[in-house]
PDB file of C-alpha atoms in Angstrom:
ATOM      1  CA  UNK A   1       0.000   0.000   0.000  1.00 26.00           C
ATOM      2  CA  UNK A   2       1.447   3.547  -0.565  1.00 31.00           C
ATOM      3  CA  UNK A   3       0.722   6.022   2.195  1.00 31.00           C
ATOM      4  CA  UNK A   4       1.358   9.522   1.291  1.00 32.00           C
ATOM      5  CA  UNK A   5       2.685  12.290   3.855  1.00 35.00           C
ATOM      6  CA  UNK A   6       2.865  15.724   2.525  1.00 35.00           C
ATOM      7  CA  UNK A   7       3.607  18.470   5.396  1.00 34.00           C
ATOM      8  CA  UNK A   8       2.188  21.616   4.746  1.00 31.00           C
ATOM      9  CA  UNK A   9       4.099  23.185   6.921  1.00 35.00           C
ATOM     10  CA  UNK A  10       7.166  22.478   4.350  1.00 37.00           C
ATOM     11  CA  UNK A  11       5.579  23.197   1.044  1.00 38.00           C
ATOM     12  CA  UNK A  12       7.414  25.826   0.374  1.00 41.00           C
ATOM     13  CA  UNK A  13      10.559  24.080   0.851  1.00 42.00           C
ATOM     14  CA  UNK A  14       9.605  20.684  -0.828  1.00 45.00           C
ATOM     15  CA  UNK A  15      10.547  18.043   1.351  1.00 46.00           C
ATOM     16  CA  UNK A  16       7.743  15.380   0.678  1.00 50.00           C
ATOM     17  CA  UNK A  17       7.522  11.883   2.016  1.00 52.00           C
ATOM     18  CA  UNK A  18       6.165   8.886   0.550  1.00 54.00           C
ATOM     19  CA  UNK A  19       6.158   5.661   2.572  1.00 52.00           C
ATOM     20  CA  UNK A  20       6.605   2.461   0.349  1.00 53.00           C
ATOM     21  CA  UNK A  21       5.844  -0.328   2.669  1.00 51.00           C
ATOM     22  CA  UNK A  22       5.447  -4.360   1.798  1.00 49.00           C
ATOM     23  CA  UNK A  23       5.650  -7.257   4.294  1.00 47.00           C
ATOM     24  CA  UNK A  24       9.115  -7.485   4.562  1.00 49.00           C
ATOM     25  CA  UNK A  25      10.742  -3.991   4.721  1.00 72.00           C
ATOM     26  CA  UNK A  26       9.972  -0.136   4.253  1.00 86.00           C
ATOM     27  CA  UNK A  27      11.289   2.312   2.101  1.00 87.00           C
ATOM     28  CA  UNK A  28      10.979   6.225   2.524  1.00 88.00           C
ATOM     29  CA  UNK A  29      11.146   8.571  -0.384  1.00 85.00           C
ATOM     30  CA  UNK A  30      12.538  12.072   0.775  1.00 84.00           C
ATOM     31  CA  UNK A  31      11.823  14.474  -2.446  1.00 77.00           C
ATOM     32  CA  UNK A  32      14.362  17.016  -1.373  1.00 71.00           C
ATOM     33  CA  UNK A  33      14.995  19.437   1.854  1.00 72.00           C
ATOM     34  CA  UNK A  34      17.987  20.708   3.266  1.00 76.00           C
ATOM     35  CA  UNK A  35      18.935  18.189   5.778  1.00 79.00           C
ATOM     36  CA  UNK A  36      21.468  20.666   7.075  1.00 79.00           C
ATOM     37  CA  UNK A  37      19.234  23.424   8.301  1.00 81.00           C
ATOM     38  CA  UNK A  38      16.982  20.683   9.282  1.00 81.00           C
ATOM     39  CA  UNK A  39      14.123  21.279   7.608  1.00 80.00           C
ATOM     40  CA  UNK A  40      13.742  17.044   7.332  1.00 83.00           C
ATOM     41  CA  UNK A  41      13.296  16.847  10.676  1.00 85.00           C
ATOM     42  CA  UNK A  42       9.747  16.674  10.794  1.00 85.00           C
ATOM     43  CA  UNK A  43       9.999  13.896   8.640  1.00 85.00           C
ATOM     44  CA  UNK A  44      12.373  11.687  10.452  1.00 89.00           C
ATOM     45  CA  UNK A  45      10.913  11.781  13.399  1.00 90.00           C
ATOM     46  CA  UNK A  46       8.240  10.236  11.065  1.00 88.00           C
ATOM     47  CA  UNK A  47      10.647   7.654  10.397  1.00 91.00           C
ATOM     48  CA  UNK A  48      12.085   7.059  13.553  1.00 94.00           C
ATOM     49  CA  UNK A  49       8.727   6.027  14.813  1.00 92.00           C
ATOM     50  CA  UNK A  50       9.155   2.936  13.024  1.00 91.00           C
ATOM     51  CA  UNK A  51      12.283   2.317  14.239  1.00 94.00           C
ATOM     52  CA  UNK A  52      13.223   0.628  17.685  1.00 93.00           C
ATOM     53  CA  UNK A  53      14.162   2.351  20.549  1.00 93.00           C
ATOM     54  CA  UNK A  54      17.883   2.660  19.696  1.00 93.00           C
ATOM     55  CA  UNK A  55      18.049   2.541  16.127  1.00 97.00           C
ATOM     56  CA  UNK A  56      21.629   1.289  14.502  1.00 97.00           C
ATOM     57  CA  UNK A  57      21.682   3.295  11.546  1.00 98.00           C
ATOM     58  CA  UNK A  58      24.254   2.819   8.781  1.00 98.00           C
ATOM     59  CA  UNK A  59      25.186   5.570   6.195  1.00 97.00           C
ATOM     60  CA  UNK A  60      25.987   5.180   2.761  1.00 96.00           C
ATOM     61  CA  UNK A  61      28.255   8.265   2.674  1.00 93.00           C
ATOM     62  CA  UNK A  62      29.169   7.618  -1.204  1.00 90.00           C
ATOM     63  CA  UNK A  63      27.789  10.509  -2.644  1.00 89.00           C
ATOM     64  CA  UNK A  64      30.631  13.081  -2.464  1.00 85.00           C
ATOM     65  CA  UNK A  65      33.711  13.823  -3.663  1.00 83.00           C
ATOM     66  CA  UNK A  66      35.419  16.904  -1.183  1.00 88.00           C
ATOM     67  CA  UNK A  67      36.742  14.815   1.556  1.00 86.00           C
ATOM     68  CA  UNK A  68      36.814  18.055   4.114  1.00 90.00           C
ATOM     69  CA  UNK A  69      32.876  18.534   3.515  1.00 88.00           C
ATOM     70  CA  UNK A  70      31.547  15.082   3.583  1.00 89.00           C
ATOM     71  CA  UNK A  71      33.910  14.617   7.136  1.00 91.00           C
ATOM     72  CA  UNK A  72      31.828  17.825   7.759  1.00 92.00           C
ATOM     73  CA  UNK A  73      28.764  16.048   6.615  1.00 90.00           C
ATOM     74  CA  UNK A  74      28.843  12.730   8.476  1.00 94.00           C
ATOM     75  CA  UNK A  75      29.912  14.830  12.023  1.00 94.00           C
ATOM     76  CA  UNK A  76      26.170  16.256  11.345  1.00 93.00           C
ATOM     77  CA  UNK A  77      23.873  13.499  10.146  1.00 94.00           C
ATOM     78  CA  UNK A  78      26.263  11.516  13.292  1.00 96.00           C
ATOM     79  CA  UNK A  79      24.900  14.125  15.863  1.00 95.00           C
ATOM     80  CA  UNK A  80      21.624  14.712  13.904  1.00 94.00           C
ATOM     81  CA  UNK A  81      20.744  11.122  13.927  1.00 95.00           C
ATOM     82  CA  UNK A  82      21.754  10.789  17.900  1.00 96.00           C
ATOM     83  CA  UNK A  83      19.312  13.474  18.188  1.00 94.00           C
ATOM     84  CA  UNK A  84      16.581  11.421  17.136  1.00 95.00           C
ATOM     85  CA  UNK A  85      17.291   8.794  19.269  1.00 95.00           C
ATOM     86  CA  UNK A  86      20.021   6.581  17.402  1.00 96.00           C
ATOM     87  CA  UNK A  87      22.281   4.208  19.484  1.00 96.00           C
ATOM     88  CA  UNK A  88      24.644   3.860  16.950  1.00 97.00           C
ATOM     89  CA  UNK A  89      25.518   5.572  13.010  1.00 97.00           C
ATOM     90  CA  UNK A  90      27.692   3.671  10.886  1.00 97.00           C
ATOM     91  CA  UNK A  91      29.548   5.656   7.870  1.00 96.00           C
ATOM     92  CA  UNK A  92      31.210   2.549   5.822  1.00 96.00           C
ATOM     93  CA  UNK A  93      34.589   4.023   3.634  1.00 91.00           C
ATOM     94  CA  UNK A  94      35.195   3.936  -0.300  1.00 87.00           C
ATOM     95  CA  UNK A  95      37.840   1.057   0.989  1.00 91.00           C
ATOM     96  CA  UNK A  96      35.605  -1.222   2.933  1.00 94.00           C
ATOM     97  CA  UNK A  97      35.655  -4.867   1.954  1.00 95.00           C
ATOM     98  CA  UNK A  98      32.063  -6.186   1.072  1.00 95.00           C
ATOM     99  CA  UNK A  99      31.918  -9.170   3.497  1.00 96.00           C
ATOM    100  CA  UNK A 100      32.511  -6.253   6.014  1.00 97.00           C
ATOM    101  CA  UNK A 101      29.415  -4.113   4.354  1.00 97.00           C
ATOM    102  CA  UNK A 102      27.329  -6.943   4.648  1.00 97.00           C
ATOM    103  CA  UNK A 103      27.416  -7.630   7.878  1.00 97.00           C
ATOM    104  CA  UNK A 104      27.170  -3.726   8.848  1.00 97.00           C
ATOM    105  CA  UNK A 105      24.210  -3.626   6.730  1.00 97.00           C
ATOM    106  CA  UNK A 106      22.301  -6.608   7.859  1.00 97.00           C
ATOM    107  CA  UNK A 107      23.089  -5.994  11.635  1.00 97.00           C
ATOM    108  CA  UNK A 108      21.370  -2.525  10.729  1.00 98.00           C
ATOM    109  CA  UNK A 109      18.031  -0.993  11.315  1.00 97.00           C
ATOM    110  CA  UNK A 110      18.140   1.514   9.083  1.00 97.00           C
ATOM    111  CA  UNK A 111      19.623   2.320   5.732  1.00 98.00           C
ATOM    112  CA  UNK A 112      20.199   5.892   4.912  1.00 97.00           C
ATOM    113  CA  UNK A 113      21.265   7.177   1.246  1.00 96.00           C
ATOM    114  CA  UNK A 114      21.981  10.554   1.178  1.00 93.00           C
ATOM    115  CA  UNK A 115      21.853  13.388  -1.008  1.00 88.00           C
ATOM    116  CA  UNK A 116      24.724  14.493  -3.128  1.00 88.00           C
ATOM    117  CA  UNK A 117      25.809  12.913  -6.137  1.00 90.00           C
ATOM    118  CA  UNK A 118      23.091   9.910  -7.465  1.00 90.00           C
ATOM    119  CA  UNK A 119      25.990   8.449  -9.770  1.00 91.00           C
ATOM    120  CA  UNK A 120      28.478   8.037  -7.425  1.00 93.00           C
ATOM    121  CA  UNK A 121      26.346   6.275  -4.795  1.00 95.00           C
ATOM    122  CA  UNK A 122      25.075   3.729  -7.249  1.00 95.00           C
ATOM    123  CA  UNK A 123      28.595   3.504  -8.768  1.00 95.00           C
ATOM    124  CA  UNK A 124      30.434   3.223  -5.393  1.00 95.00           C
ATOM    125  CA  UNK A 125      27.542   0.536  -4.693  1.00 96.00           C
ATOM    126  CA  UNK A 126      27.804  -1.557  -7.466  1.00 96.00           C
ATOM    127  CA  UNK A 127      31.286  -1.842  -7.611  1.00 95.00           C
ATOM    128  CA  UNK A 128      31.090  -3.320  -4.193  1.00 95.00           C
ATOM    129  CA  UNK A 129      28.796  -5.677  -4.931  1.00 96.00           C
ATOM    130  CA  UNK A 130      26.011  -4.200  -2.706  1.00 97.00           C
ATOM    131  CA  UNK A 131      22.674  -4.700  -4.923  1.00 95.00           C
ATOM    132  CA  UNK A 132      21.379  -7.847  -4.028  1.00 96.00           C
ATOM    133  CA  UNK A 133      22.354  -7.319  -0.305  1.00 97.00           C
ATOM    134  CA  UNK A 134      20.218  -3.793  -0.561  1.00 96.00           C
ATOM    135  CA  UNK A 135      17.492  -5.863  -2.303  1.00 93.00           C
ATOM    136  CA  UNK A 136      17.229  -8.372   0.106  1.00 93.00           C
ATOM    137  CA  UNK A 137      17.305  -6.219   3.174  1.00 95.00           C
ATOM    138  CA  UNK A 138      14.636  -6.561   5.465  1.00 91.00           C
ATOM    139  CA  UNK A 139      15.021  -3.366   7.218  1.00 93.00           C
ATOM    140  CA  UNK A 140      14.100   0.784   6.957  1.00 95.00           C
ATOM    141  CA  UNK A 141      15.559   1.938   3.737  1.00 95.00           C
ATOM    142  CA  UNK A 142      15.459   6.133   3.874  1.00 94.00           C
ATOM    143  CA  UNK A 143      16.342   7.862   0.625  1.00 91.00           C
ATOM    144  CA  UNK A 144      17.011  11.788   0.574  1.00 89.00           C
ATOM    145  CA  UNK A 145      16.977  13.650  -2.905  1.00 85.00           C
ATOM    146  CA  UNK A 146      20.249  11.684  -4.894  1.00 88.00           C
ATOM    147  CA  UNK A 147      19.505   9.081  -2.564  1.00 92.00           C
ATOM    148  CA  UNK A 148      16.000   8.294  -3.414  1.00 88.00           C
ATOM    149  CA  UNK A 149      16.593   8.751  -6.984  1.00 87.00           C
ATOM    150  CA  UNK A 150      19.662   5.766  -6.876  1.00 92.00           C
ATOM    151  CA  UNK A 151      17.414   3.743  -5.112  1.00 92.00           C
ATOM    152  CA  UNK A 152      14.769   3.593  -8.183  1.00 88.00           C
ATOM    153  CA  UNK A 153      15.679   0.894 -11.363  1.00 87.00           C
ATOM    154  CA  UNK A 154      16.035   3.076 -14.188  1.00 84.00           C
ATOM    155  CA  UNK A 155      17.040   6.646 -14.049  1.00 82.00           C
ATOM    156  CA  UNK A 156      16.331   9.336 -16.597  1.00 78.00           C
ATOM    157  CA  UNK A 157      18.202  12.940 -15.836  1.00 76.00           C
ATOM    158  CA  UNK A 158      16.866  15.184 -18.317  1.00 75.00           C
ATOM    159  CA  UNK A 159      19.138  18.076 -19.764  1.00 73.00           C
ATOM    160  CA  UNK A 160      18.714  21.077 -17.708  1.00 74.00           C
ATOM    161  CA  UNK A 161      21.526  23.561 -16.323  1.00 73.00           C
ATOM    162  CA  UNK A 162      22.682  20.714 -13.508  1.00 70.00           C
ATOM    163  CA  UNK A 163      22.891  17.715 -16.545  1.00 70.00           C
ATOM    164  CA  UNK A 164      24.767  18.727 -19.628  1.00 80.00           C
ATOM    165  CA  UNK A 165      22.479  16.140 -22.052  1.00 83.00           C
ATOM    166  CA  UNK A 166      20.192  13.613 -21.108  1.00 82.00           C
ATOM    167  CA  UNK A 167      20.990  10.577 -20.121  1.00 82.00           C
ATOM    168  CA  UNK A 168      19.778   7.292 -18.797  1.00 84.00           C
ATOM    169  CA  UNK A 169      20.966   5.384 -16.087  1.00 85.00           C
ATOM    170  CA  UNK A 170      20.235   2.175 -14.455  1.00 89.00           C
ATOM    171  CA  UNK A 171      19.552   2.487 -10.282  1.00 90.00           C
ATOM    172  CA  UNK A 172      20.210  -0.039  -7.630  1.00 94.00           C
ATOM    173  CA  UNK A 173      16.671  -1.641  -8.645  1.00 91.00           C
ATOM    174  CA  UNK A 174      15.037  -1.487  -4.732  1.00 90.00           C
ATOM    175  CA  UNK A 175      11.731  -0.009  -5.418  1.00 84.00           C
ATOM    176  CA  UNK A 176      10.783  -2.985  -7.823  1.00 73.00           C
ATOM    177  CA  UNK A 177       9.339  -1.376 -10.752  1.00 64.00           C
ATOM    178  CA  UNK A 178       7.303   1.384 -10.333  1.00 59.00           C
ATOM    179  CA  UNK A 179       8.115   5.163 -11.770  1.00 53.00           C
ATOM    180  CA  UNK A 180       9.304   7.905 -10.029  1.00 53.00           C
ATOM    181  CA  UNK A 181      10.161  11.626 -10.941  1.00 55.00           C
ATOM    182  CA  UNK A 182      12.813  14.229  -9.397  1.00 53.00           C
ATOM    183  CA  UNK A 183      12.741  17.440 -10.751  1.00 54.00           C
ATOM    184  CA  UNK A 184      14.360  20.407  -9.814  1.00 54.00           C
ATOM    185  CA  UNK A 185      12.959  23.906 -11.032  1.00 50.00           C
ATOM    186  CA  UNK A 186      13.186  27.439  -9.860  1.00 53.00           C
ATOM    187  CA  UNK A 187      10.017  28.961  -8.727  1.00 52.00           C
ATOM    188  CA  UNK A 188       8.577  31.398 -11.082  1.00 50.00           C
ATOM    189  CA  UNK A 189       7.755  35.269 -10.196  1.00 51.00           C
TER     190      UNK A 189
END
């Protein structure tokens, strides 16, 4: 069943929610919102709500490429994500063998893929073999902006001043089949 959550409260600033839920695990769909000023959180107390008690939440930090900003990055989303209640926030490196992955990620309760840089994240996951484990994980997956869109199987970026042409891309294929759209556009006057 799809449940939709759309906070008024936010409209202006487009974070929207969309639960994706099945027997076996749950998958939230964060359209966008600036993480850092913390205009998500709202939603992930949503989130956390599903979540038990102490959460053990592991990070897919993949999606940049400035060293200094995403150490800046996972201090944040480390004290952020304490905030809401987390016993423990797991950033796995670029380096990290995939048995190790595996076990981080199945000993997890949560799965968060961040914003950033869609590409990278599905490259970085591929390339470490991470697919089927993501597809077969029974836990929360959260996806925020580059993060929902790499969870999706099939990608289209249209050409717009971010994407030099179009192009299509294949996703890490977690969302089974279904469509989804992530647009970005400048409010007109």
């Amino acid at each position: 069943f799809w449940v939709w959550y759309f906070l008024q409260k936010y409209l202006n600033k487009s974070p929207l929610l969309l639960l994706i839920s099945s027997k076996m695990k749950k998958s939230y769909l964060i359209g966008g919102g600036n993480i850092l000023s913390r205009d998500l959180e709202v939603i992930d107390k949503i989130i956390f709500e599903d979540l038990p008690k102490t959460p053990i939440i592991t990070v897919l930090p993949w999606t940049g490429k400035n060293p200094e900003s995403q150490k800046k990055y996972q201090d944040f989303l480390s004290e952020y994500f304490s905030g809401l209640g987390a016993f423990a926030i797991n950033f796995p490196t670029e380096d990290a063998l995939r048995e190790d992955l595996v076990k981080l990620i199945n000993s997890s309760d949560m799965i968060y893929l961040p914003g950033g840089d869609t590409k990278q994240l599905i490259s970085s996951s591929v390339s470490k073999g991470l697919i089927p484990v993501l597809q077969n994980y029974n836990g929360i997956l959260v996806g925020n902006s580059a993060g929902t869109l790499a969870m999706a199987e099939n990608i289209l970026f249209l050409k717009d001043k971010t994407a030099p042409q179009t192009e299509f891309l294949f996703g890490l294929g977690l969302l089974g089949d279904q469509s989804y759209f992530h647009v970005h556009y400048e409010p007109s006057q």
